[in-house]
GROMACS .gro file of C-alpha atoms in nm:
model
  356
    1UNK     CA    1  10.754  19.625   6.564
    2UNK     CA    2  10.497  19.459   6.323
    3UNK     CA    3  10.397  19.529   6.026
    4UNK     CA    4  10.035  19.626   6.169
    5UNK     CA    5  10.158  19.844   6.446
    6UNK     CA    6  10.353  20.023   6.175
    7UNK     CA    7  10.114  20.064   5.979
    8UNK     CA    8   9.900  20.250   6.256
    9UNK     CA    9  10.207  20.460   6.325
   10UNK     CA   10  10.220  20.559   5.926
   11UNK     CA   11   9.846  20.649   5.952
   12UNK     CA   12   9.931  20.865   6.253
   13UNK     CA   13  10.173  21.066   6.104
   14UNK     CA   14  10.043  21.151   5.815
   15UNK     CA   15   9.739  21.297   5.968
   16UNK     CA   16   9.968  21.470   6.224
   17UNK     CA   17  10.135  21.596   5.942
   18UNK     CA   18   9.841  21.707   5.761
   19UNK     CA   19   9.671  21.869   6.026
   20UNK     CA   20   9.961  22.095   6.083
   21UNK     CA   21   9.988  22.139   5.709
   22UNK     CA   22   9.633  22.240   5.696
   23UNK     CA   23   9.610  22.438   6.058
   24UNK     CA   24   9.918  22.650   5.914
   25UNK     CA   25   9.809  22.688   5.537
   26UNK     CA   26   9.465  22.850   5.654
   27UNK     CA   27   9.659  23.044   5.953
   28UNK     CA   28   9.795  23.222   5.655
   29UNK     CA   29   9.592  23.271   5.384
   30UNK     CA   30   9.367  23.428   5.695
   31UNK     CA   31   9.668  23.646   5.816
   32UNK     CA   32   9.660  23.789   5.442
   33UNK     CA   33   9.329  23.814   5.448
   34UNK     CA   34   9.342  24.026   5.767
   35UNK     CA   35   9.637  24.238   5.633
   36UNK     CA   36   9.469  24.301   5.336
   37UNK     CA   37   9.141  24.449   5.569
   38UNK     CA   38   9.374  24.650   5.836
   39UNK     CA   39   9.553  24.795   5.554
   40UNK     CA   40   9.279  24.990   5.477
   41UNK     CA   41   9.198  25.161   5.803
   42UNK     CA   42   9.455  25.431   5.929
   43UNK     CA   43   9.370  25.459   6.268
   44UNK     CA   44   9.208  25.302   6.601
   45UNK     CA   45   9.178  24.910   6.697
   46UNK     CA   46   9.199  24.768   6.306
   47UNK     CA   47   9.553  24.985   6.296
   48UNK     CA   48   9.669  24.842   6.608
   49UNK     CA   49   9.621  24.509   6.491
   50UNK     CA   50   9.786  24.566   6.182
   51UNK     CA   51  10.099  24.634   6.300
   52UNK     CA   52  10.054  24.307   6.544
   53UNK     CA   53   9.956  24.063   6.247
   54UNK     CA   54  10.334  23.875   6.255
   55UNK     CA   55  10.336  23.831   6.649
   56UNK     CA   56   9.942  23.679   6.679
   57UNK     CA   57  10.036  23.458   6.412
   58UNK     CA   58  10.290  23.273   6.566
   59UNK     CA   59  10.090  23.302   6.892
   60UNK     CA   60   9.807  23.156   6.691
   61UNK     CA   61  10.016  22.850   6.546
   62UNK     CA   62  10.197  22.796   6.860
   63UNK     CA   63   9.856  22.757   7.041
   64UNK     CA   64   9.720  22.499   6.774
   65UNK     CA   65  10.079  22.361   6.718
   66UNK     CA   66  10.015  22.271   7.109
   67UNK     CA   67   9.670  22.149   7.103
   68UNK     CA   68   9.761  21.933   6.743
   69UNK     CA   69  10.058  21.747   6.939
   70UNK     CA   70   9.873  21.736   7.246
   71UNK     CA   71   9.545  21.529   7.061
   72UNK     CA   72   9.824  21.314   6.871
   73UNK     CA   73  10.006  21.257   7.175
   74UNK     CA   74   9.709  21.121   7.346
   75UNK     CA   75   9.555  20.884   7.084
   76UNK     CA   76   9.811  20.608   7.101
   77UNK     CA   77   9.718  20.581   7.467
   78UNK     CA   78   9.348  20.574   7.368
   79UNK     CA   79   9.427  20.295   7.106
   80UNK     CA   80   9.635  20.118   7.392
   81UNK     CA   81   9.296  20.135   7.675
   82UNK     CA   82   9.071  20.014   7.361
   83UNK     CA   83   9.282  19.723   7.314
   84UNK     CA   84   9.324  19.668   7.662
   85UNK     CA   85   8.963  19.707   7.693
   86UNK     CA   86   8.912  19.455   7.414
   87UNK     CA   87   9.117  19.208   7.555
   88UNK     CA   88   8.845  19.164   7.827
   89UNK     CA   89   8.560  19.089   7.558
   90UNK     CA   90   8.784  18.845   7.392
   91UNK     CA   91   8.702  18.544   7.681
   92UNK     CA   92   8.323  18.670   7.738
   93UNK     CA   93   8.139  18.349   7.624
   94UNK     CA   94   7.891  18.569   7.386
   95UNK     CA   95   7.898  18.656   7.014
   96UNK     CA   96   7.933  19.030   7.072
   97UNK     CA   97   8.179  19.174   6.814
   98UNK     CA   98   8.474  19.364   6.937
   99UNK     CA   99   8.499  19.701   6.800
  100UNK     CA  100   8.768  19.971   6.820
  101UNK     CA  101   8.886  20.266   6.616
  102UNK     CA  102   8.920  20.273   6.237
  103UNK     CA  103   9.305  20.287   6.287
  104UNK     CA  104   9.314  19.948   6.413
  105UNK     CA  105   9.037  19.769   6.222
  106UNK     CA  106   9.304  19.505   6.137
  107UNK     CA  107   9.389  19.452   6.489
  108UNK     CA  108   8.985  19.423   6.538
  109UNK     CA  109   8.939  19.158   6.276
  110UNK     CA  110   9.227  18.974   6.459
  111UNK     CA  111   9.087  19.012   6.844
  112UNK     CA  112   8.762  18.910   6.667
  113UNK     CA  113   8.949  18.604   6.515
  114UNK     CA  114   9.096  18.531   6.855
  115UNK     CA  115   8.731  18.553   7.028
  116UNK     CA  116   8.596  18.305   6.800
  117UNK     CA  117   8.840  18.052   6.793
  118UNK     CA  118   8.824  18.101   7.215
  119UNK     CA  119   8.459  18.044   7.172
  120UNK     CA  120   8.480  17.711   6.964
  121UNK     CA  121   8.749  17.600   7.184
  122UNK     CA  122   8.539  17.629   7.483
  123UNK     CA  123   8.248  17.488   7.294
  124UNK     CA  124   8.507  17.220   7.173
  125UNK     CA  125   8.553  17.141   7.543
  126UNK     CA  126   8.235  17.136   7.726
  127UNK     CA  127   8.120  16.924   7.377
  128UNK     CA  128   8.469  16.649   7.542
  129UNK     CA  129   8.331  16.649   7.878
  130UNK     CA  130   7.977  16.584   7.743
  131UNK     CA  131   8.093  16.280   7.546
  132UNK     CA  132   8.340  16.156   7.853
  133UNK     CA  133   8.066  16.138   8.043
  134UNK     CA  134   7.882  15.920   7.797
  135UNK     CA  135   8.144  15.721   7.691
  136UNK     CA  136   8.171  15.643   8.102
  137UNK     CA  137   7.805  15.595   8.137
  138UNK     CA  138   7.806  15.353   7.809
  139UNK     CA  139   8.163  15.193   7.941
  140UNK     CA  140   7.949  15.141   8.293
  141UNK     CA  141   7.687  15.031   8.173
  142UNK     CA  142   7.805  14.758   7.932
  143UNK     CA  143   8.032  14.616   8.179
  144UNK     CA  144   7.786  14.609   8.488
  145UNK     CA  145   7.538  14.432   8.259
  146UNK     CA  146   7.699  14.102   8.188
  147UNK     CA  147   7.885  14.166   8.582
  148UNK     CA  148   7.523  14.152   8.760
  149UNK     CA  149   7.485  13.838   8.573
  150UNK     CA  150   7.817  13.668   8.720
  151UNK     CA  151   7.768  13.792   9.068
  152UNK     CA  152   7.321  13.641   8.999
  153UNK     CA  153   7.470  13.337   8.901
  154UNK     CA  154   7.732  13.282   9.117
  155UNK     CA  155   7.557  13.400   9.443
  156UNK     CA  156   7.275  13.166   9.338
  157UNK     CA  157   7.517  12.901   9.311
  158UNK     CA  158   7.684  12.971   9.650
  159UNK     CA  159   7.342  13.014   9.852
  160UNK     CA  160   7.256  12.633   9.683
  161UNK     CA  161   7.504  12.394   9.739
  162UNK     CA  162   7.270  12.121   9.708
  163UNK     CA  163   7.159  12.255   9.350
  164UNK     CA  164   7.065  11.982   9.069
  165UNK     CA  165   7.393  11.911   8.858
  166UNK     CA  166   7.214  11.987   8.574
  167UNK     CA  167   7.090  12.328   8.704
  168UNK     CA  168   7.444  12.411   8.852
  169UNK     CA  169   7.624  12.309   8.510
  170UNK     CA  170   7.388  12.577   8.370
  171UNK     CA  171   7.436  12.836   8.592
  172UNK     CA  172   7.830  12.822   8.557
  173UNK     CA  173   7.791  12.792   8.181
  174UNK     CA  174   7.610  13.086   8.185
  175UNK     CA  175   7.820  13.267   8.438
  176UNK     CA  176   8.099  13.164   8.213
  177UNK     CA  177   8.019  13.312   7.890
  178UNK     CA  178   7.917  13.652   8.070
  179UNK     CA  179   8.296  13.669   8.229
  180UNK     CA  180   8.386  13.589   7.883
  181UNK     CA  181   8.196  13.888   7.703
  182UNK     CA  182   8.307  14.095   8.012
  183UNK     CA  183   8.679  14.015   7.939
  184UNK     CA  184   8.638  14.113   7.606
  185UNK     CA  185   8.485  14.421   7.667
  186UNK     CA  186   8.764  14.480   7.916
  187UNK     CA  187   9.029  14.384   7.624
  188UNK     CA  188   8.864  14.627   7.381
  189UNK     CA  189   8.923  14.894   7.589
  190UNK     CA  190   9.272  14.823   7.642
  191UNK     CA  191   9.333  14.794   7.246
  192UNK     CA  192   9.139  15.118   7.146
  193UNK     CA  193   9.326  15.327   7.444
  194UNK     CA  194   9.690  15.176   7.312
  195UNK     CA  195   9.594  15.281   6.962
  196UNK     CA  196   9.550  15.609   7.073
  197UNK     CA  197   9.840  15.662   7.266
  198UNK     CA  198  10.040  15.542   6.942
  199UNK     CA  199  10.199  15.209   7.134
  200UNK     CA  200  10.088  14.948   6.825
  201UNK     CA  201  10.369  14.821   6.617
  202UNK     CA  202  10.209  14.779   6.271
  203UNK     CA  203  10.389  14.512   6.054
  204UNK     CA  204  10.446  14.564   5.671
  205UNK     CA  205  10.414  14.252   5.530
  206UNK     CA  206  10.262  14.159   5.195
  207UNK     CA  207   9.894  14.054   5.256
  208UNK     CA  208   9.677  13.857   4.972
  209UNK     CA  209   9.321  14.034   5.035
  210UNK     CA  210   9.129  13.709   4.861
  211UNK     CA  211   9.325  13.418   5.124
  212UNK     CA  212   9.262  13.713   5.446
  213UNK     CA  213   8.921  13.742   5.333
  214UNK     CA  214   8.842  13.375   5.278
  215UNK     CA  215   8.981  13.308   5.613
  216UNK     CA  216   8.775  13.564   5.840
  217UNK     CA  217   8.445  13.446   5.637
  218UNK     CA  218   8.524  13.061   5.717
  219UNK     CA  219   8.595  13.207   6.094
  220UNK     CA  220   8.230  13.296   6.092
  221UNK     CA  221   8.063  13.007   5.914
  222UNK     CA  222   7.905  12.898   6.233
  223UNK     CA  223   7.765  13.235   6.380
  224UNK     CA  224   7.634  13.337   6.019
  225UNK     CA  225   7.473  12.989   5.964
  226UNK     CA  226   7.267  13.039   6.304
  227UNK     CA  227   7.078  13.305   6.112
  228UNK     CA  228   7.081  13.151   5.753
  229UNK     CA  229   7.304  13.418   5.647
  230UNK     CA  230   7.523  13.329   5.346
  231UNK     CA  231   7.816  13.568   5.211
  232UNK     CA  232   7.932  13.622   4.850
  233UNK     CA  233   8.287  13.702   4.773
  234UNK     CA  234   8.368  13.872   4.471
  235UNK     CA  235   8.727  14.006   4.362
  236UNK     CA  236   8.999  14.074   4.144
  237UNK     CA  237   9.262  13.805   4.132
  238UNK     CA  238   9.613  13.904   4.258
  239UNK     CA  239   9.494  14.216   4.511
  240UNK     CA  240   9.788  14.260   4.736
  241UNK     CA  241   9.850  14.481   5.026
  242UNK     CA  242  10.138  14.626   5.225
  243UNK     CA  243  10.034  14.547   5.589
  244UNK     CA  244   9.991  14.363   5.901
  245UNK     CA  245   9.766  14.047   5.849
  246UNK     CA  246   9.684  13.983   6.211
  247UNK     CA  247   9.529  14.332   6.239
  248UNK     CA  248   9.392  14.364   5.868
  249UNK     CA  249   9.209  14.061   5.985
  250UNK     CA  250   9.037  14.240   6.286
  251UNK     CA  251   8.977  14.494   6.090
  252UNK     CA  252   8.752  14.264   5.810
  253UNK     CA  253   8.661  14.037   6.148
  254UNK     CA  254   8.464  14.357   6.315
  255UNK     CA  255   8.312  14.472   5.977
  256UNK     CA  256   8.155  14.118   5.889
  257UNK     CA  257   8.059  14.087   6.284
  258UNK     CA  258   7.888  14.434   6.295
  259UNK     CA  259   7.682  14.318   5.927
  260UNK     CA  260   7.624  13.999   6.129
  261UNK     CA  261   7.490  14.139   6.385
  262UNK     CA  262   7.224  14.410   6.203
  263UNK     CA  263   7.140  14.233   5.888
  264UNK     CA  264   6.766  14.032   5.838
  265UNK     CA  265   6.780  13.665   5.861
  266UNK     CA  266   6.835  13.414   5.523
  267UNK     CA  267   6.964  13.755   5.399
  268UNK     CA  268   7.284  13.755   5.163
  269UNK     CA  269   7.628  13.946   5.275
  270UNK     CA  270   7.849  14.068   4.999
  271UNK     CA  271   8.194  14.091   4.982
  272UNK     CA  272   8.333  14.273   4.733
  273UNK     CA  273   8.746  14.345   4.613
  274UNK     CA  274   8.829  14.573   4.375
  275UNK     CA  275   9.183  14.763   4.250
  276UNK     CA  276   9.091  15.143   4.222
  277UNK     CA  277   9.386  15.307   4.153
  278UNK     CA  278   9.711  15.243   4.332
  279UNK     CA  279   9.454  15.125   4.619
  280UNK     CA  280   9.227  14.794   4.661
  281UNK     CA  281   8.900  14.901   4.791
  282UNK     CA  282   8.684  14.611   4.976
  283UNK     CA  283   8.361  14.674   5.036
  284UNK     CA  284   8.101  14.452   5.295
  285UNK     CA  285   7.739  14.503   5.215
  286UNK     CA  286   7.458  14.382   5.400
  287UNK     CA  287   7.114  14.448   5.406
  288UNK     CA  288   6.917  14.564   5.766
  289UNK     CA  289   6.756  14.851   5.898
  290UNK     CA  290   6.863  15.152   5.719
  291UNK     CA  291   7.087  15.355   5.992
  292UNK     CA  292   6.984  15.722   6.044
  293UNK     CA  293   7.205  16.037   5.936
  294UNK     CA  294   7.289  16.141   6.286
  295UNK     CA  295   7.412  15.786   6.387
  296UNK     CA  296   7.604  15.727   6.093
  297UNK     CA  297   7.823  15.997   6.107
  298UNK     CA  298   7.934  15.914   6.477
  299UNK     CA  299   7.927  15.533   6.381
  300UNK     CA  300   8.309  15.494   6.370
  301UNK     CA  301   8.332  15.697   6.732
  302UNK     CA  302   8.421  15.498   7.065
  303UNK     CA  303   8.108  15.308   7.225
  304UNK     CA  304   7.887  15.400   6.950
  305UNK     CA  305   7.639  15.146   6.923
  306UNK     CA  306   7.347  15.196   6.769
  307UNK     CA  307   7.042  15.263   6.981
  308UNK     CA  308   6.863  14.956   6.926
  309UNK     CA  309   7.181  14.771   6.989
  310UNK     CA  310   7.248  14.884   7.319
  311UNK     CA  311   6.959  14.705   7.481
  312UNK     CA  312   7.023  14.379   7.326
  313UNK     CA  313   7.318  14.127   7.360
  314UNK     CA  314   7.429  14.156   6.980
  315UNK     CA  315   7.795  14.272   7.037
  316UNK     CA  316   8.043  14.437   7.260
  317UNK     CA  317   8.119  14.809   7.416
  318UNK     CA  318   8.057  14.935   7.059
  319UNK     CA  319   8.461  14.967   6.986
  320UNK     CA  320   8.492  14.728   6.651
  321UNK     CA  321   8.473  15.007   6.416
  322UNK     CA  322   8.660  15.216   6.644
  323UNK     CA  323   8.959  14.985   6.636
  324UNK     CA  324   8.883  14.892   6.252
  325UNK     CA  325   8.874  15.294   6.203
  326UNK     CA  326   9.268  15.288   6.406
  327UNK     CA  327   9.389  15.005   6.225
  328UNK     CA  328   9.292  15.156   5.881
  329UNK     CA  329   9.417  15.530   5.908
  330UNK     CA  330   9.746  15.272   6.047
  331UNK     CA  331   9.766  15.171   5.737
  332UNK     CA  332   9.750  15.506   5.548
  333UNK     CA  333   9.390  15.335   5.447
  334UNK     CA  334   9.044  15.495   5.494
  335UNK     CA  335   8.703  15.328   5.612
  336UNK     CA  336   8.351  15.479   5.546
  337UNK     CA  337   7.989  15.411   5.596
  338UNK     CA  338   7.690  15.426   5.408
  339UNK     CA  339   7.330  15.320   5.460
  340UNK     CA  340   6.980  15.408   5.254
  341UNK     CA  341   6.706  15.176   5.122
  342UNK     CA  342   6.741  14.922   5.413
  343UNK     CA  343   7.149  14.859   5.278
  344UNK     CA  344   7.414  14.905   5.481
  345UNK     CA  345   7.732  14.962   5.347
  346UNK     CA  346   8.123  14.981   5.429
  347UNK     CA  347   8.430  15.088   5.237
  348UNK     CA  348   8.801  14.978   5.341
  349UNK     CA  349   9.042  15.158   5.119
  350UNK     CA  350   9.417  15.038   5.109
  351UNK     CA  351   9.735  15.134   4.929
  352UNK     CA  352   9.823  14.811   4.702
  353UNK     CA  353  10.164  14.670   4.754
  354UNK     CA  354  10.444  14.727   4.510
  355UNK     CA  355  10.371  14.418   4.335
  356UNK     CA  356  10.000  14.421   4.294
   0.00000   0.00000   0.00000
C-alpha cells in the first residue's frame, strides 16, 4: 500500500473515530439532560420514559452506530468511482482540471500531472508528424530538383543524336554536376540517419586546431575567391584537441561552406581560436543578412535551410549543421548560433586534449 493510499485510510479513521466519539458524547450528555427533566414528573408519558432512558440509548447509538459505519463503509467506494471516473478525463485532449474529493487532493494533483504530460505528449507527436512531413516534402523536393534536370538533359540528349559537340558536351556537363549534387544530397542523408542510429566510430586522436583549420580554409580558396571573399585566422598557438580529424574537419568544412554561402561579396570571414577553460572555443564569423529569431533556433535541425536558400542553388538538403551539430555533441563539444546587425555568428566548443 502507498504512502498516499495510507494516508487516505488515516484520514478515514480518524473521522470515523470522531464521529462516533462525538455521536456518543452528545447521546449522553442529552440522556442526562433528559433524566434530569423526567425526574421531575411523577406520573404519565415523561415517567414512562424515565424508566426507559438506558434501553433508547443504546437503541439510539446502535441506530447511528449503523448509519456512521454504513456512510464510512461507502466512501472508499465513492473515492474508487471518482478515480475511476477521473481516469477517463485523463486522455480527453482539453485543459479541463480533474477534480475529486478533498481526501484525495494528492492523488488529484497527480492524475492532473498525468493529464498534462498525456497532453504534451500528444502535442509532442502530432508536432513529429508535422515536421516528418516537411522534412519529406523538403527531402522531395531537393532531390527532384537537380533529378528533373538529369532526366531534361539527358532526354534532350537522347531525342538529338545529331546535336552540335559543343552543345552535347554541355548538356552532359551539366547533367553531370546535377547527378553530382544529387549524390551528395543522397550521401547526406545516409550520414545524418547513421549518426542517429549511433553506428559512427569516433576516433580519439590528438588534433592541432591551427594545421585542421589551415587545411579546410586552403580547401576553399577557390570557391571563396569566386566571390572575393577573404578569411582571417586568428588563434592561440598550441590549441589541441582530443578527436577525430576527418570528422572535426567536416564539421569546420560545413561551417565555412554555410558562411560561404550567405555572406556579401569582397566581404571578410573570420576565424577565430581561443582556449576558454579546459575547452578551445573556435568561432567563424561572417557578415550577411541578419537571420531571424524563429529560423535561428531551428537552424541546427535536419533540412533547415533558410527560406531564401531553398529557392536558390547555394548548398545541399540543408544537413551541414545537422551533421556538424552530431559530430560536436560526439565529441562531448557544443555548437551555437548567433546573428544581429547583419553578423552571423558560430561557436564550436571542444574539450582540449591532455596536453594542451
Amino acid at each position: 500500500m502507498s504512502k498516499k493510499e495510507m494516508t487516505t485510510e488515516k484520514r478515514l479513521k480518524v473521522r470515523l473515530y470522531l464521529s462516533l466519539l462525538v455521536y456518543t458524547v452528545v447521546g449522553y450528555g442529552l440522556t442526562l439532560i433528559l433524566d434530569y427533566i423526567f425526574s421531575k414528573f411523577d406520573n404519565g408519558i415523561f415517567a414512562w420514559l424515565y424508566w426507559r432512558l438506558g434501553p433508547l440509548f443504546i437503541l439510539y447509538l446502535v441506530i447511528g452506530f449503523v448509519c456512521i459505519f454504513n456512510y464510512y463503509w461507502k466512501k472508499p467506494w465513492e473515492y474508487l468511482n471518482e478515480v475511476i471516473g477521473a481516469t477517463e478525463i485523463v486522455y480527453e485532449q482539453n485543459d479541463h482540471a480533474i477534480e475529486l474529493s478533498e481526501p484525495l487532493r494528492e492523488v488529484e494533483s497527480q492524475m492532473n500531472q498525468i493529464k498534462m504530460s498525456v497532453l504534451l505528449s500528444q502535442q509532442a507527436a502530432k508536432e513529429a508528424e508535422t515536421k516528418k512531413n516537411e522534412l519529406v516534402m523538403y527531402l522531395a523536393h531537393d532531390i527532384r530538383t537537380p533529378l528533373t534536370t538529369v532526366i531534361g538533359y539527358l532526354s534532350l540528349l537522347n531525342e538529338a543524336p545529331d546535336m552540335p559537340e559543343e552543345q552535347k558536351e554541355k548538356y552532359i556537363g551539366i547533367a553531370l554536376d546535377k547527378s553530382e549534387r544529387l549524390e551528395t544530397l543522397i550521401n547526406e542523408l545516409f550520414e545524418i540517419t547513421r549518426y542517429h542510429t549511433n553506428t559512427v566510430q569516433v576516433k580519439k586522436l590528438p588534433v592541432d586546431l591551427y594545421a585542421l583549420l589551415s587545411q579546410v580554409i586552403d580547401d576553399f580558396y577557390p570557391a571563396l575567391s569566386e566571390k572575393g571573399n577573404t578569411t582571417q585566422i586568428s588563434m592561440q598557438d598550441g590549441l589541441t584537441v582530443t578527436g577525430d580529424p576527418e570528422k572535426l574537419a567536416r564539421v569546420f568544412n560545413n561551417l565555412l561552406r554555410n558562411a560561404a554561402s550567405y555572406c556579401y561579396p569582397n566581404t571578410e570571414i573570420d576565424i577565430i581560436a581561443i582556449k576558454k577553460g579546459n575547452h578551445a572555443v573556435v568561432i567563424f564569423k561572417n557578415h550577411g543578412p541578419t537571420i531571424p529569431a524563429d529560423q535561428l533556433s531551428t537552424i541546427f535541425d535536419k533540412f533547415s535551410r533558410l527560406d531564401e536558400a531553398r529557392t536558390s542553388d547555394t548548398g545541399g538538403a540543408g544537413l551541414g549543421l545537422s551533421i556538424a551539430k552530431e559530430i560536436v555533441n560526439l565529441h562531448g563539444g557544443e555548437i551555437t548560433a548567433q546573428s544581429q546587425a547583419e553578423e552571423i555568428t558560430f561557436t564550436v566548443t571542444l574539450p582540449l586534449s591532455n596536453k594542451s
